[in-house]
Each structure stands twice: as structure tokens, then as C-alpha cells.
Amino acid sequence: MSTFDRNWRELQLETLVDMSLTIGGVRPEEELVEELLQRAVGNLDAGSGFVATHYPGGHEAVVRSIRLPSSLASMRALFEPDLLEELAAGRVVRTVREGSEPPYELLAAPLRAGQEALGVVVIGDKETRGGRAPFTDSDARFLLSLASMVAPAVKTWRQMTAIERDRQRLREENLALRGVARREGFIGESQQIRDLLDLVRRVAPTGANVMLRGESGVGKERVARLLHGSSDRASGPFVPLNCAALPESLLEAELFGIEEGVATGVQRRMGKIELANGGTLFLDEVGDLTLALQAKLLRVVQEREFERLGGRERIPVDLYLVTATNQDLEAMVERGDFRRDLYYRLRVVVVSIPPLRDRRGDIPLLARHFLEKYGERFGRPGMSLDRRALAALMAYSFPGNVRELENIIQAAIALAPGDSVTEQDLRLEPAANEATRAPDQLALRDVERQHIERVLRLVDGNRQEAARILGIDRSTLYRKLQQFATNGANHSSQSKAR
């Protein structure tokens, strides 16, 4: 080997080492393409050069050229038709254009990362001190080595930018979701709420039926509104219905609507299902549906159609269905009180909402949110909680969950003599702290009874006002009070019998 050849090889080796150091970090694709072009042309004494990267499918990504066509399509035209096949096989392609205008000779090498083709590098017209000279096999190997070093760096850059795009998209989605959550009054920074919001973000766009599980007062309707606002039906209607608020005869008409002429003077009326077309139907306390209504709802879920009460026309409907319950539906299915087929179709995705006692760190945020909301509504803006009041809230067990906290703050705003809510204004009576026992020591009905009785005491027995604060219909409140009275009488007679 001559001294010139030995020096030339050493120079090429140094170039490759220097190139590996240059592209060792994550660098933008444009910089990598420019670096490859300059190194290839400069180290191989080429009079022209071209580098292009492309995406799967052949669409150009980055193109740089020196005295050569500036598009991948134009460059392909200078080679034989099998250029892409040869490059895909990992081979260097040479073309000599006898008798043509410059470029006289072209050398092309593929940019490949593993089996993935990412682009091509081309050099043309080797110029030496003695004039134009052909590219050697050593030149071809060197060009292929350069391309083989740059291609993985290009792929790494693309992967990193794709990851960053996904992160940015997730950040934007989370910000948007938190905006919707705040508008719906769903406030919290605890890990439980972060996990819940993440689940909502992933589930809502799919349109899969969602069943919400959680204790009374945790905010199931707020989560349902959150699912609606995060879905592709956000511009459509959100139609809620509490299945426990009406007797079966009225509930059927409310859900499915009434056909004109069912009875004298009865006009056609759309039900909640029809009103929710193109949007979201939220059925709270779905476990209170009778088996007959469950069968009709199953048809809506399966066939996406229904009939109005007294009608025969099958009406198609397209809606997002969200249901909620605090009952043990699994036990109801085993007893035959709830249809198994409907149960599995409603609970495609189950979202469990944590009770407030499991996310106490959110209590200050929620309390301040309700202070601001109801302070404005009641004409008392700018109210605050003093330190002892906040400590009392943090120590309270909240058997009625977020709804109870909301009611407590509403009452405190109405009753507080000054602009700062004190512990006394909260009226967290010791009797209410019966709920501080472990949750599994209290039946859910007992917790509900305690909460309703407490609200009634706060409003001096005004049932209409109590129903408004509790967020339920007055008829529902009457029915629950009757149930409590009946259960109390039964409990008393059982105690006497013992």
C-alpha cells in the first residue's frame, strides 16, 4: 500500500470517528442531513452532492443538494429504474452517463436503520488534481459507512420528536380536561383524581359504555359530564335522568317518550333517550330500573333503536351511554334482580370514584371552590375560611362526600355573620360524627339518612329547601324519609322482640 493510500485511509478513519462524535447526541434531522452532505462531498472530492430523507411511503422529509437536482423524484430519473430496489437491499449504486453533460458519474448509498429505508445520499463527479476521476470501491465503502452512521441518528431524532409530540398532546389534553373538570365543579389535585382524569381522557374518545361506581355524593354526575365534555359528542346534548326519582309508570314515559294518542289529550313527547341523540345519556341509579325497563334499555344498547310508549315506530338513536349506581349490581344479578346481559353491556368500562375521605388533600381546594361559587350566588363574594374551620373540615369524615361538603359550605355562607367562615359556622355537630366510624361499620342507607337529617336540621325542616340543597327532587326526598321511617319502626319492633 502506497503512502498516499495509507494516509487517505487514515483520513477516512479519522473522519468516521469525528462523525460518530458529532452525531453522538440527539440532533435535528436537518442538521444531520447537512452534516452528511458536507462530509461526503468534502472527503470524497465530489463536485456535487445530494442527500434526501423520506418518511414511510416515500414522502420527502429533508432535502439538501449541491449542484444536483433538489428533489428526490428528479434524482431518481438520473439512475436506472431499479435504484430503489438496489438501495433497499443495502447496496451502493453507481451510474456513469457517457457523453452527457455533468454530472458524469454518480454514486448513491442508502440511509438504512435496520431494515427501514430512511433516505439516500448521492455524490457526483470526483475531482482530483489530475482532473476528473472515477469513484473507487473504497470511496463506495466510505460513503456507505457515513450513511450507515447517520441513518440511526435520523431515526432516533424522529422517535424523540414523536415522543415529544405525544407528550405535548397529552399536556394539551390534560389542560383541556382540567378546564372541563373545573367548569363541571370536579376539583382536585390528589393522585386519585389525577388517575381518574387520566382514565376519563383515555376512555371518553372511544365511545365505550361507562359505568360509574361510588358512594352517594362523590360526584358521579360531574364525572359523567366530564366524560361527555371529553368525548367526540361534546357539542351534543347531555341528558341526565335519575332512575330512582320516579315510579316505573312515569319513568318509562320519561325515558322512552310518549306517542300521540296514547290517551285522550295526550300529545307526542320525546323521552330522554331521544333527547340525547347525538350526545350523552346519563342514567343515575340504574339499579332501580325494573326488569321490564331493563329489557327495553337492553334493546337500545344492542340495536340502537327504541319505540315511544304506545308507539310502533322503531326510532334509531345514536348516543353515548353513561350509567351510575352505588348498589351492588353483582349481587342483584345473582339474585335475578338485574339482567346479566344488560349488566355486561353497561359496564364495558368501570370508573370508580374515590370517596372524599380517601383524598383529604382535596378538601381545601373544594371548600374554596364552593366558597367562591356560592358566595357569588348568594351575594356574599370574597368570603374565606379561617384556620380552625379548615382544620375542622380536614378532620371530618364526610359520609355524604363532596355533596355534603358543598351543602356545608352553602349553609355556612348563609349563616356566617362575617366575611370569614368559622368552625361554629360550619355546624359540624358531634352527632354527625357518628360517621367517623370506619366506613364498613355503617350501612350506606344509614350514612344517607344521617346526611339528609343533618341538612333538614340546617334548614329548620324546610323539605323543599333541603331537596334543593341535596340536589334531588322533592318527591325523592319524601320517598326516602318514608323509607327511613318504615325502617326505623321495623328496627324498633325487632329491638322490643329481642
Short mmCIF file of C-alpha atoms in Angstrom, two decimals:
data_model
loop_
_atom_site.label_atom_id
_atom_site.label_comp_id
_atom_site.label_asym_id
_atom_site.label_seq_id
_atom_site.Cartn_x
_atom_site.Cartn_y
_atom_site.Cartn_z
CA MET A 1 0.00 0.00 0.00
CA SER A 2 1.42 3.37 -1.02
CA THR A 3 1.99 6.18 1.46
CA PHE A 4 -0.78 8.16 -0.24
CA ASP A 5 -3.27 5.31 0.13
CA ARG A 6 -2.29 4.78 3.78
CA ASN A 7 -2.70 8.48 4.55
CA TRP A 8 -6.02 8.53 2.71
CA ARG A 9 -7.34 5.61 4.75
CA GLU A 10 -6.21 7.24 7.97
CA LEU A 11 -8.01 10.42 6.94
CA GLN A 12 -11.21 8.48 6.22
CA LEU A 13 -10.97 6.68 9.57
CA GLU A 14 -10.49 9.99 11.38
CA THR A 15 -13.49 11.38 9.50
CA LEU A 16 -15.67 8.45 10.59
CA VAL A 17 -14.56 8.79 14.23
CA ASP A 18 -15.16 12.54 14.13
CA MET A 19 -18.56 11.95 12.52
CA SER A 20 -19.57 9.49 15.24
CA LEU A 21 -18.67 12.05 17.90
CA THR A 22 -20.54 14.79 16.05
CA ILE A 23 -23.79 12.85 15.82
CA GLY A 24 -23.42 11.13 19.19
CA GLY A 25 -26.16 13.21 20.80
CA VAL A 26 -29.72 13.75 19.62
CA ARG A 27 -29.55 16.26 16.77
CA PRO A 28 -32.26 17.61 14.45
CA GLU A 29 -32.75 15.77 11.18
CA GLU A 30 -31.91 18.90 9.15
CA GLU A 31 -28.51 19.20 10.85
CA LEU A 32 -27.75 15.51 10.30
CA VAL A 33 -28.58 15.75 6.59
CA GLU A 34 -26.42 18.87 6.18
CA GLU A 35 -23.52 17.25 8.06
CA LEU A 36 -23.70 14.12 5.90
CA LEU A 37 -23.75 16.14 2.68
CA GLN A 38 -20.73 18.24 3.63
CA ARG A 39 -18.70 15.25 4.86
CA ALA A 40 -19.48 13.12 1.81
CA VAL A 41 -18.69 15.84 -0.73
CA GLY A 42 -15.63 17.17 1.11
CA ASN A 43 -13.94 13.86 1.96
CA LEU A 44 -14.57 12.18 -1.39
CA ASP A 45 -13.58 15.20 -3.53
CA ALA A 46 -17.01 15.22 -5.14
CA GLY A 47 -18.07 18.11 -7.34
CA SER A 48 -21.73 17.67 -6.43
CA GLY A 49 -23.87 16.03 -3.80
CA PHE A 50 -27.41 15.27 -2.71
CA VAL A 51 -29.00 13.94 0.49
CA ALA A 52 -32.70 13.28 0.99
CA THR A 53 -34.58 11.65 3.83
CA HIS A 54 -38.13 10.44 3.47
CA TYR A 55 -40.98 9.07 5.55
CA PRO A 56 -42.57 5.64 5.11
CA GLY A 57 -44.42 5.79 1.82
CA GLY A 58 -41.74 7.90 0.12
CA HIS A 59 -42.83 11.42 1.09
CA GLU A 60 -39.79 13.70 1.33
CA ALA A 61 -38.70 14.87 4.77
CA VAL A 62 -35.45 16.84 4.34
CA VAL A 63 -33.55 17.51 1.08
CA ARG A 64 -30.16 19.20 0.63
CA SER A 65 -28.17 19.39 -2.62
CA ILE A 66 -25.04 20.89 -4.17
CA ARG A 67 -25.17 21.31 -7.97
CA LEU A 68 -27.67 18.46 -8.29
CA PRO A 69 -31.49 18.37 -8.63
CA SER A 70 -33.22 19.36 -5.40
CA SER A 71 -35.96 16.74 -5.39
CA LEU A 72 -35.92 13.01 -4.83
CA ALA A 73 -38.02 12.37 -7.94
CA SER A 74 -35.60 14.31 -10.18
CA MET A 75 -32.64 12.48 -8.69
CA ARG A 76 -34.21 9.07 -9.34
CA ALA A 77 -34.54 9.98 -13.00
CA LEU A 78 -30.72 10.10 -13.29
CA PHE A 79 -30.43 6.43 -12.28
CA GLU A 80 -31.68 3.13 -13.62
CA PRO A 81 -35.29 2.21 -12.74
CA ASP A 82 -34.12 -0.36 -10.17
CA LEU A 83 -32.43 2.28 -7.99
CA LEU A 84 -34.83 1.91 -5.06
CA GLU A 85 -34.65 -1.88 -5.12
CA GLU A 86 -30.85 -1.79 -5.04
CA LEU A 87 -30.77 0.76 -2.25
CA ALA A 88 -33.37 -1.22 -0.29
CA ALA A 89 -31.02 -4.20 -0.46
CA GLY A 90 -28.31 -2.09 1.18
CA ARG A 91 -26.12 -1.80 -1.89
CA VAL A 92 -24.26 1.21 -3.28
CA VAL A 93 -25.44 2.12 -6.78
CA ARG A 94 -23.17 3.62 -9.40
CA THR A 95 -24.23 5.19 -12.69
CA VAL A 96 -21.99 6.53 -15.47
CA ARG A 97 -23.62 8.77 -18.04
CA GLU A 98 -21.40 8.52 -21.11
CA GLY A 99 -21.37 11.54 -23.39
CA SER A 100 -23.78 13.53 -21.25
CA GLU A 101 -23.48 16.84 -19.55
CA PRO A 102 -22.25 16.83 -15.96
CA PRO A 103 -22.70 15.09 -13.67
CA TYR A 104 -20.67 12.42 -15.42
CA GLU A 105 -20.63 9.81 -12.63
CA LEU A 106 -22.96 9.37 -9.66
CA LEU A 107 -22.58 7.20 -6.58
CA ALA A 108 -25.64 6.55 -4.36
CA ALA A 109 -25.77 4.89 -0.93
CA PRO A 110 -28.84 4.11 1.18
CA LEU A 111 -29.67 5.55 4.60
CA ARG A 112 -30.96 2.48 6.43
CA ALA A 113 -31.65 1.87 10.11
CA GLY A 114 -32.01 -1.87 10.43
CA GLN A 115 -34.44 -2.86 7.69
CA GLU A 116 -36.05 0.58 7.49
CA ALA A 117 -35.16 2.77 4.48
CA LEU A 118 -34.86 6.40 5.55
CA GLY A 119 -33.28 8.10 2.54
CA VAL A 120 -30.35 8.29 0.14
CA VAL A 121 -27.01 10.11 -0.21
CA VAL A 122 -25.58 10.78 -3.69
CA ILE A 123 -22.22 12.22 -4.75
CA GLY A 124 -21.11 13.08 -8.27
CA ASP A 125 -18.02 13.96 -10.37
CA LYS A 126 -14.93 13.13 -8.39
CA GLU A 127 -12.36 15.86 -8.98
CA THR A 128 -8.62 15.34 -8.34
CA ARG A 129 -5.54 17.38 -9.09
CA GLY A 130 -5.16 15.35 -12.23
CA GLY A 131 -8.73 16.09 -13.32
CA ARG A 132 -11.93 14.08 -13.21
CA ALA A 133 -11.51 10.53 -11.85
CA PRO A 134 -13.85 7.59 -11.21
CA PHE A 135 -15.02 6.78 -7.71
CA THR A 136 -13.23 3.76 -6.27
CA ASP A 137 -14.60 0.81 -4.31
CA SER A 138 -13.00 2.38 -1.24
CA ASP A 139 -15.00 5.55 -1.92
CA ALA A 140 -18.18 3.49 -2.14
CA ARG A 141 -17.47 1.75 1.19
CA PHE A 142 -16.68 5.07 2.85
CA LEU A 143 -19.92 6.64 1.55
CA LEU A 144 -21.90 3.63 2.80
CA SER A 145 -20.19 3.89 6.21
CA LEU A 146 -21.12 7.56 6.51
CA ALA A 147 -24.72 6.82 5.54
CA SER A 148 -24.89 3.88 7.97
CA MET A 149 -23.79 6.13 10.83
CA VAL A 150 -26.23 8.93 10.08
CA ALA A 151 -29.35 6.80 9.46
CA PRO A 152 -29.77 5.56 13.09
CA ALA A 153 -29.28 9.13 14.31
CA VAL A 154 -32.09 10.27 11.98
CA LYS A 155 -34.34 7.52 13.33
CA THR A 156 -33.51 8.46 16.93
CA TRP A 157 -34.39 12.09 16.22
CA ARG A 158 -37.72 11.07 14.72
CA GLN A 159 -38.50 8.85 17.69
CA MET A 160 -37.64 11.62 20.13
CA THR A 161 -39.73 14.19 18.27
CA ALA A 162 -42.64 11.72 18.12
CA ILE A 163 -42.36 11.18 21.88
CA GLU A 164 -42.26 14.94 22.47
CA ARG A 165 -45.29 15.44 20.21
CA ASP A 166 -47.16 12.80 22.21
CA ARG A 167 -46.13 14.45 25.46
CA GLN A 168 -47.26 17.84 24.21
CA ARG A 169 -50.55 16.37 23.02
CA LEU A 170 -51.08 14.74 26.41
CA ARG A 171 -50.25 18.02 28.16
CA GLU A 172 -52.75 19.87 25.99
CA GLU A 173 -55.39 17.18 26.50
CA ASN A 174 -54.83 17.21 30.26
CA LEU A 175 -55.06 21.01 30.37
CA ALA A 176 -58.26 20.89 28.33
CA LEU A 177 -59.64 18.11 30.53
CA ARG A 178 -58.81 20.04 33.69
CA GLY A 179 -60.59 23.04 32.21
CA VAL A 180 -63.69 20.94 31.59
CA ALA A 181 -63.33 19.39 35.07
CA ARG A 182 -63.21 22.81 36.72
CA ARG A 183 -66.24 24.01 34.78
CA GLU A 184 -68.12 20.93 35.96
CA GLY A 185 -67.04 21.52 39.55
CA PHE A 186 -64.76 18.48 39.63
CA ILE A 187 -61.84 19.83 41.62
CA GLY A 188 -58.78 18.06 42.96
CA GLU A 189 -55.02 17.61 42.78
CA SER A 190 -54.72 14.29 44.63
CA GLN A 191 -53.24 11.24 42.93
CA GLN A 192 -56.68 9.59 42.97
CA ILE A 193 -58.14 12.47 40.97
CA ARG A 194 -55.15 12.57 38.62
CA ASP A 195 -55.65 8.86 37.93
CA LEU A 196 -59.38 9.39 37.44
CA LEU A 197 -58.85 12.25 34.98
CA ASP A 198 -56.29 10.18 33.08
CA LEU A 199 -58.80 7.33 32.80
CA VAL A 200 -61.50 9.74 31.59
CA ARG A 201 -59.09 11.15 29.00
CA ARG A 202 -58.38 7.67 27.64
CA VAL A 203 -61.92 6.31 27.78
CA ALA A 204 -64.10 9.21 26.61
CA PRO A 205 -62.93 9.33 22.96
CA THR A 206 -63.63 5.61 22.48
CA GLY A 207 -67.39 5.94 22.99
CA ALA A 208 -67.43 2.73 25.06
CA ASN A 209 -70.28 2.42 27.59
CA VAL A 210 -69.09 3.55 31.02
CA MET A 211 -70.44 2.57 34.42
CA LEU A 212 -69.60 4.89 37.31
CA ARG A 213 -69.27 3.31 40.75
CA GLY A 214 -69.01 5.17 44.02
CA GLU A 215 -70.73 6.17 47.22
CA SER A 216 -73.58 8.63 47.33
CA GLY A 217 -72.38 12.20 46.91
CA VAL A 218 -68.98 11.51 45.33
CA GLY A 219 -69.91 13.40 42.17
CA LYS A 220 -70.97 10.75 39.68
CA GLU A 221 -72.94 13.21 37.55
CA ARG A 222 -69.96 15.56 37.47
CA VAL A 223 -67.79 12.72 36.16
CA ALA A 224 -70.48 11.85 33.62
CA ARG A 225 -70.44 15.45 32.40
CA LEU A 226 -66.67 15.24 32.28
CA LEU A 227 -66.85 12.13 30.08
CA HIS A 228 -69.35 13.90 27.84
CA GLY A 229 -67.20 17.03 27.57
CA SER A 230 -64.12 14.96 26.71
CA SER A 231 -65.85 12.83 24.05
CA ASP A 232 -66.47 13.50 20.37
CA ARG A 233 -70.09 14.23 21.34
CA ALA A 234 -69.20 17.23 23.49
CA SER A 235 -71.13 19.56 21.16
CA GLY A 236 -74.27 17.42 21.56
CA PRO A 237 -76.73 17.40 24.46
CA PHE A 238 -76.01 15.97 27.90
CA VAL A 239 -79.23 14.43 29.22
CA PRO A 240 -79.28 13.14 32.83
CA LEU A 241 -82.02 11.03 34.42
CA ASN A 242 -82.22 9.72 37.98
CA CYS A 243 -83.89 6.31 37.67
CA ALA A 244 -84.71 6.29 41.40
CA ALA A 245 -86.64 9.56 41.30
CA LEU A 246 -89.77 8.29 39.52
CA PRO A 247 -92.14 5.31 39.79
CA GLU A 248 -91.99 2.76 36.96
CA SER A 249 -95.02 4.11 35.07
CA LEU A 250 -93.64 7.64 34.91
CA LEU A 251 -90.05 6.52 34.43
CA GLU A 252 -90.90 4.60 31.25
CA ALA A 253 -92.53 7.65 29.68
CA GLU A 254 -89.69 9.89 30.84
CA LEU A 255 -87.10 7.55 29.34
CA PHE A 256 -88.74 6.47 26.08
CA GLY A 257 -91.23 9.26 25.42
CA ILE A 258 -94.94 9.05 24.61
CA GLU A 259 -96.65 8.63 21.25
CA GLU A 260 -99.51 10.93 20.42
CA GLY A 261 -102.96 9.48 21.07
CA VAL A 262 -101.97 7.04 23.80
CA ALA A 263 -104.74 8.58 25.85
CA THR A 264 -107.24 11.37 25.37
CA GLY A 265 -105.49 14.71 25.07
CA VAL A 266 -102.01 13.20 25.20
CA GLN A 267 -99.56 14.74 22.75
CA ARG A 268 -96.34 13.27 21.47
CA ARG A 269 -93.44 13.88 23.83
CA MET A 270 -89.82 12.95 23.35
CA GLY A 271 -88.14 10.98 26.11
CA LYS A 272 -84.64 11.30 27.47
CA ILE A 273 -83.26 8.72 25.03
CA GLU A 274 -84.50 10.66 22.02
CA LEU A 275 -83.36 13.98 23.50
CA ALA A 276 -79.86 12.54 23.97
CA ASN A 277 -79.50 11.62 20.29
CA GLY A 278 -76.10 12.83 19.10
CA GLY A 279 -74.98 13.41 22.69
CA THR A 280 -74.74 11.63 26.02
CA LEU A 281 -77.42 9.92 28.12
CA PHE A 282 -76.56 9.63 31.81
CA LEU A 283 -78.68 7.19 33.80
CA ASP A 284 -78.07 7.56 37.52
CA GLU A 285 -79.18 4.83 39.94
CA VAL A 286 -79.57 2.42 37.03
CA GLY A 287 -80.01 -0.41 39.53
CA ASP A 288 -83.50 0.94 40.32
CA LEU A 289 -84.81 0.03 36.85
CA THR A 290 -87.39 -2.74 36.86
CA LEU A 291 -86.72 -5.88 34.84
CA ALA A 292 -89.27 -4.74 32.25
CA LEU A 293 -87.47 -1.44 31.73
CA GLN A 294 -84.12 -3.22 31.75
CA ALA A 295 -85.29 -5.30 28.78
CA LYS A 296 -86.26 -2.16 26.87
CA LEU A 297 -82.97 -0.47 27.70
CA LEU A 298 -81.10 -3.56 26.50
CA ARG A 299 -82.68 -3.10 23.08
CA VAL A 300 -81.43 0.49 22.97
CA VAL A 301 -77.92 -0.66 23.86
CA GLN A 302 -77.90 -3.57 21.41
CA GLU A 303 -79.94 -2.34 18.47
CA ARG A 304 -79.54 1.42 18.87
CA GLU A 305 -83.27 1.89 18.44
CA PHE A 306 -86.39 2.23 20.60
CA GLU A 307 -90.15 2.78 20.49
CA ARG A 308 -92.06 5.52 22.24
CA LEU A 309 -94.63 4.47 24.83
CA GLY A 310 -97.74 3.50 22.88
CA GLY A 311 -95.94 3.67 19.53
CA ARG A 312 -94.87 1.09 16.97
CA GLU A 313 -92.29 3.06 15.01
CA ARG A 314 -88.71 1.98 15.58
CA ILE A 315 -86.69 5.13 16.09
CA PRO A 316 -82.91 4.92 15.55
CA VAL A 317 -80.72 6.65 18.10
CA ASP A 318 -77.01 7.37 18.33
CA LEU A 319 -75.83 8.24 21.81
CA TYR A 320 -73.03 7.83 24.34
CA LEU A 321 -74.34 5.91 27.36
CA VAL A 322 -73.00 6.52 30.86
CA THR A 323 -74.64 4.84 33.86
CA ALA A 324 -74.06 5.08 37.59
CA THR A 325 -75.01 3.20 40.72
CA ASN A 326 -74.00 2.80 44.34
CA GLN A 327 -75.79 -0.55 44.59
CA ASP A 328 -74.20 -3.99 44.47
CA LEU A 329 -75.25 -4.86 40.92
CA GLU A 330 -73.25 -8.08 41.01
CA ALA A 331 -75.39 -9.35 43.88
CA MET A 332 -78.53 -8.15 42.10
CA VAL A 333 -77.50 -10.12 39.01
CA GLU A 334 -77.03 -13.25 41.11
CA ARG A 335 -80.46 -12.75 42.71
CA GLY A 336 -82.06 -12.21 39.31
CA ASP A 337 -82.97 -8.59 40.07
CA PHE A 338 -80.76 -7.22 37.30
CA ARG A 339 -80.30 -8.69 33.83
CA ARG A 340 -76.89 -10.24 33.35
CA ASP A 341 -76.75 -9.39 29.63
CA LEU A 342 -77.54 -5.73 30.30
CA TYR A 343 -75.08 -5.61 33.18
CA TYR A 344 -72.16 -6.65 31.00
CA ARG A 345 -73.14 -4.29 28.19
CA LEU A 346 -73.35 -1.32 30.53
CA ARG A 347 -70.05 -1.97 32.31
CA VAL A 348 -67.72 -2.09 29.30
CA VAL A 349 -65.52 0.30 31.28
CA VAL A 350 -65.94 0.79 35.03
CA VAL A 351 -64.81 4.08 36.56
CA SER A 352 -64.61 4.06 40.36
CA ILE A 353 -64.86 7.46 42.03
CA PRO A 354 -62.99 7.69 45.34
CA PRO A 355 -64.81 8.96 48.45
CA LEU A 356 -63.73 12.31 49.84
CA ARG A 357 -62.24 10.71 52.98
CA ASP A 358 -59.68 8.96 50.73
CA ARG A 359 -58.50 12.24 49.19
CA ARG A 360 -58.47 14.66 52.10
CA GLY A 361 -55.83 16.79 50.42
CA ASP A 362 -58.54 17.98 48.01
CA ILE A 363 -60.81 19.30 50.80
CA PRO A 364 -59.22 22.80 50.93
CA LEU A 365 -59.46 23.17 47.14
CA LEU A 366 -63.07 22.03 47.09
CA ALA A 367 -64.03 24.20 50.05
CA ARG A 368 -62.55 27.31 48.45
CA HIS A 369 -64.21 26.48 45.14
CA PHE A 370 -67.63 26.21 46.80
CA LEU A 371 -66.98 29.37 48.82
CA GLU A 372 -66.28 31.28 45.62
CA LYS A 373 -69.17 29.71 43.71
CA TYR A 374 -71.90 30.15 46.31
CA GLY A 375 -70.50 33.38 47.72
CA GLU A 376 -71.13 34.98 44.33
CA ARG A 377 -74.54 33.31 44.02
CA PHE A 378 -75.71 34.37 47.50
CA GLY A 379 -74.41 37.92 47.14
CA ARG A 380 -71.51 37.41 49.55
CA PRO A 381 -68.36 37.37 47.39
CA GLY A 382 -64.87 37.29 48.89
CA MET A 383 -65.66 35.00 51.83
CA SER A 384 -62.91 32.87 53.32
CA LEU A 385 -62.36 30.01 55.77
CA ASP A 386 -60.46 30.67 58.96
CA ARG A 387 -57.73 28.28 60.10
CA ARG A 388 -59.84 26.44 62.70
CA ALA A 389 -62.70 25.97 60.24
CA LEU A 390 -60.37 24.43 57.68
CA ALA A 391 -58.87 22.15 60.35
CA ALA A 392 -62.37 21.03 61.33
CA LEU A 393 -63.20 20.19 57.73
CA MET A 394 -59.95 18.25 57.35
CA ALA A 395 -60.81 16.19 60.45
CA TYR A 396 -64.39 15.47 59.41
CA SER A 397 -65.24 12.13 57.77
CA PHE A 398 -67.78 13.40 55.20
CA PRO A 399 -70.12 10.39 54.96
CA GLY A 400 -72.01 12.38 52.32
CA ASN A 401 -68.78 13.04 50.39
CA VAL A 402 -68.40 16.07 48.11
CA ARG A 403 -72.14 16.76 48.10
CA GLU A 404 -72.08 17.07 51.90
CA LEU A 405 -69.10 19.43 51.79
CA GLU A 406 -70.92 21.53 49.20
CA ASN A 407 -74.02 21.66 51.41
CA ILE A 408 -71.98 22.56 54.49
CA ILE A 409 -70.31 25.46 52.68
CA GLN A 410 -73.64 26.70 51.29
CA ALA A 411 -75.17 26.72 54.76
CA ALA A 412 -72.09 28.36 56.28
CA ILE A 413 -72.20 31.20 53.74
CA ALA A 414 -75.85 31.78 54.55
CA LEU A 415 -75.34 31.68 58.32
CA ALA A 416 -71.91 33.29 58.87
CA PRO A 417 -72.26 36.80 60.35
CA GLY A 418 -68.93 37.98 58.94
CA ASP A 419 -66.80 37.55 55.83
CA SER A 420 -64.82 34.68 57.34
CA VAL A 421 -66.41 31.27 57.95
CA THR A 422 -65.57 29.97 61.42
CA GLU A 423 -65.72 26.47 62.87
CA GLN A 424 -69.02 27.36 64.56
CA ASP A 425 -70.49 28.50 61.23
CA LEU A 426 -69.85 25.03 59.79
CA ARG A 427 -72.11 23.42 62.40
CA LEU A 428 -70.29 20.10 62.32
CA GLU A 429 -72.40 18.70 65.13
CA PRO A 430 -70.98 15.89 67.27
CA ALA A 431 -74.00 13.77 66.37
CA ALA A 432 -72.91 13.89 62.76
CA ASN A 433 -69.56 12.47 63.74
CA GLU A 434 -71.21 9.11 64.24
CA ALA A 435 -69.99 8.80 60.66
CA THR A 436 -66.37 8.89 61.82
CA ARG A 437 -66.61 5.20 62.45
CA ALA A 438 -64.93 3.07 59.83
CA PRO A 439 -66.97 3.07 56.60
CA ASP A 440 -67.57 -0.66 56.72
CA GLN A 441 -69.28 -0.26 60.13
CA LEU A 442 -72.06 1.87 58.67
CA ALA A 443 -74.65 0.74 56.16
CA LEU A 444 -74.90 3.02 53.14
CA ARG A 445 -78.56 3.73 53.98
CA ASP A 446 -77.51 4.88 57.48
CA VAL A 447 -74.98 7.29 56.00
CA GLU A 448 -77.61 8.65 53.62
CA ARG A 449 -80.14 9.02 56.44
CA GLN A 450 -77.66 10.90 58.65
CA HIS A 451 -76.81 13.29 55.83
CA ILE A 452 -80.45 14.03 54.96
CA GLU A 453 -81.37 14.54 58.63
CA ARG A 454 -78.45 16.92 59.07
CA VAL A 455 -79.48 19.02 56.05
CA LEU A 456 -83.06 19.14 57.35
CA ARG A 457 -81.79 20.44 60.69
CA LEU A 458 -79.76 23.12 58.94
CA VAL A 459 -82.86 24.41 57.10
CA ASP A 460 -85.21 24.03 60.08
CA GLY A 461 -87.17 21.20 58.46
CA ASN A 462 -87.93 23.00 55.17
CA ARG A 463 -88.20 19.99 52.88
CA GLN A 464 -88.31 21.98 49.66
CA GLU A 465 -85.08 23.79 50.57
CA ALA A 466 -83.50 20.54 51.78
CA ALA A 467 -84.29 18.83 48.47
CA ARG A 468 -82.70 21.74 46.59
CA ILE A 469 -79.52 21.58 48.68
CA LEU A 470 -79.36 17.78 48.39
CA GLY A 471 -79.74 18.01 44.61
CA ILE A 472 -82.75 15.68 44.46
CA ASP A 473 -86.43 16.03 43.61
CA ARG A 474 -88.80 16.79 46.48
CA SER A 475 -90.69 13.56 45.71
CA THR A 476 -87.44 11.61 46.08
CA LEU A 477 -86.81 13.25 49.45
CA TYR A 478 -90.35 12.35 50.64
CA ARG A 479 -89.90 8.76 49.49
CA LYS A 480 -86.57 8.41 51.29
CA LEU A 481 -87.99 9.88 54.51
CA GLN A 482 -90.86 7.39 54.35
CA GLN A 483 -88.35 4.56 53.87
CA PHE A 484 -86.30 5.77 56.84
CA ALA A 485 -89.44 5.96 58.99
CA THR A 486 -90.52 2.45 57.98
CA ASN A 487 -87.06 1.01 58.57
CA GLY A 488 -86.91 2.80 61.94
CA ALA A 489 -90.24 1.29 63.00
CA ASN A 490 -89.12 -2.18 61.92
CA HIS A 491 -85.85 -1.76 63.79
CA SER A 492 -87.73 -0.64 66.92
CA SER A 493 -90.12 -3.60 66.85
CA GLN A 494 -87.21 -6.01 66.33
CA SER A 495 -85.43 -4.47 69.32
CA LYS A 496 -88.52 -4.92 71.51
CA ALA A 497 -88.87 -8.53 70.35
CA ARG A 498 -85.31 -9.16 71.46
#
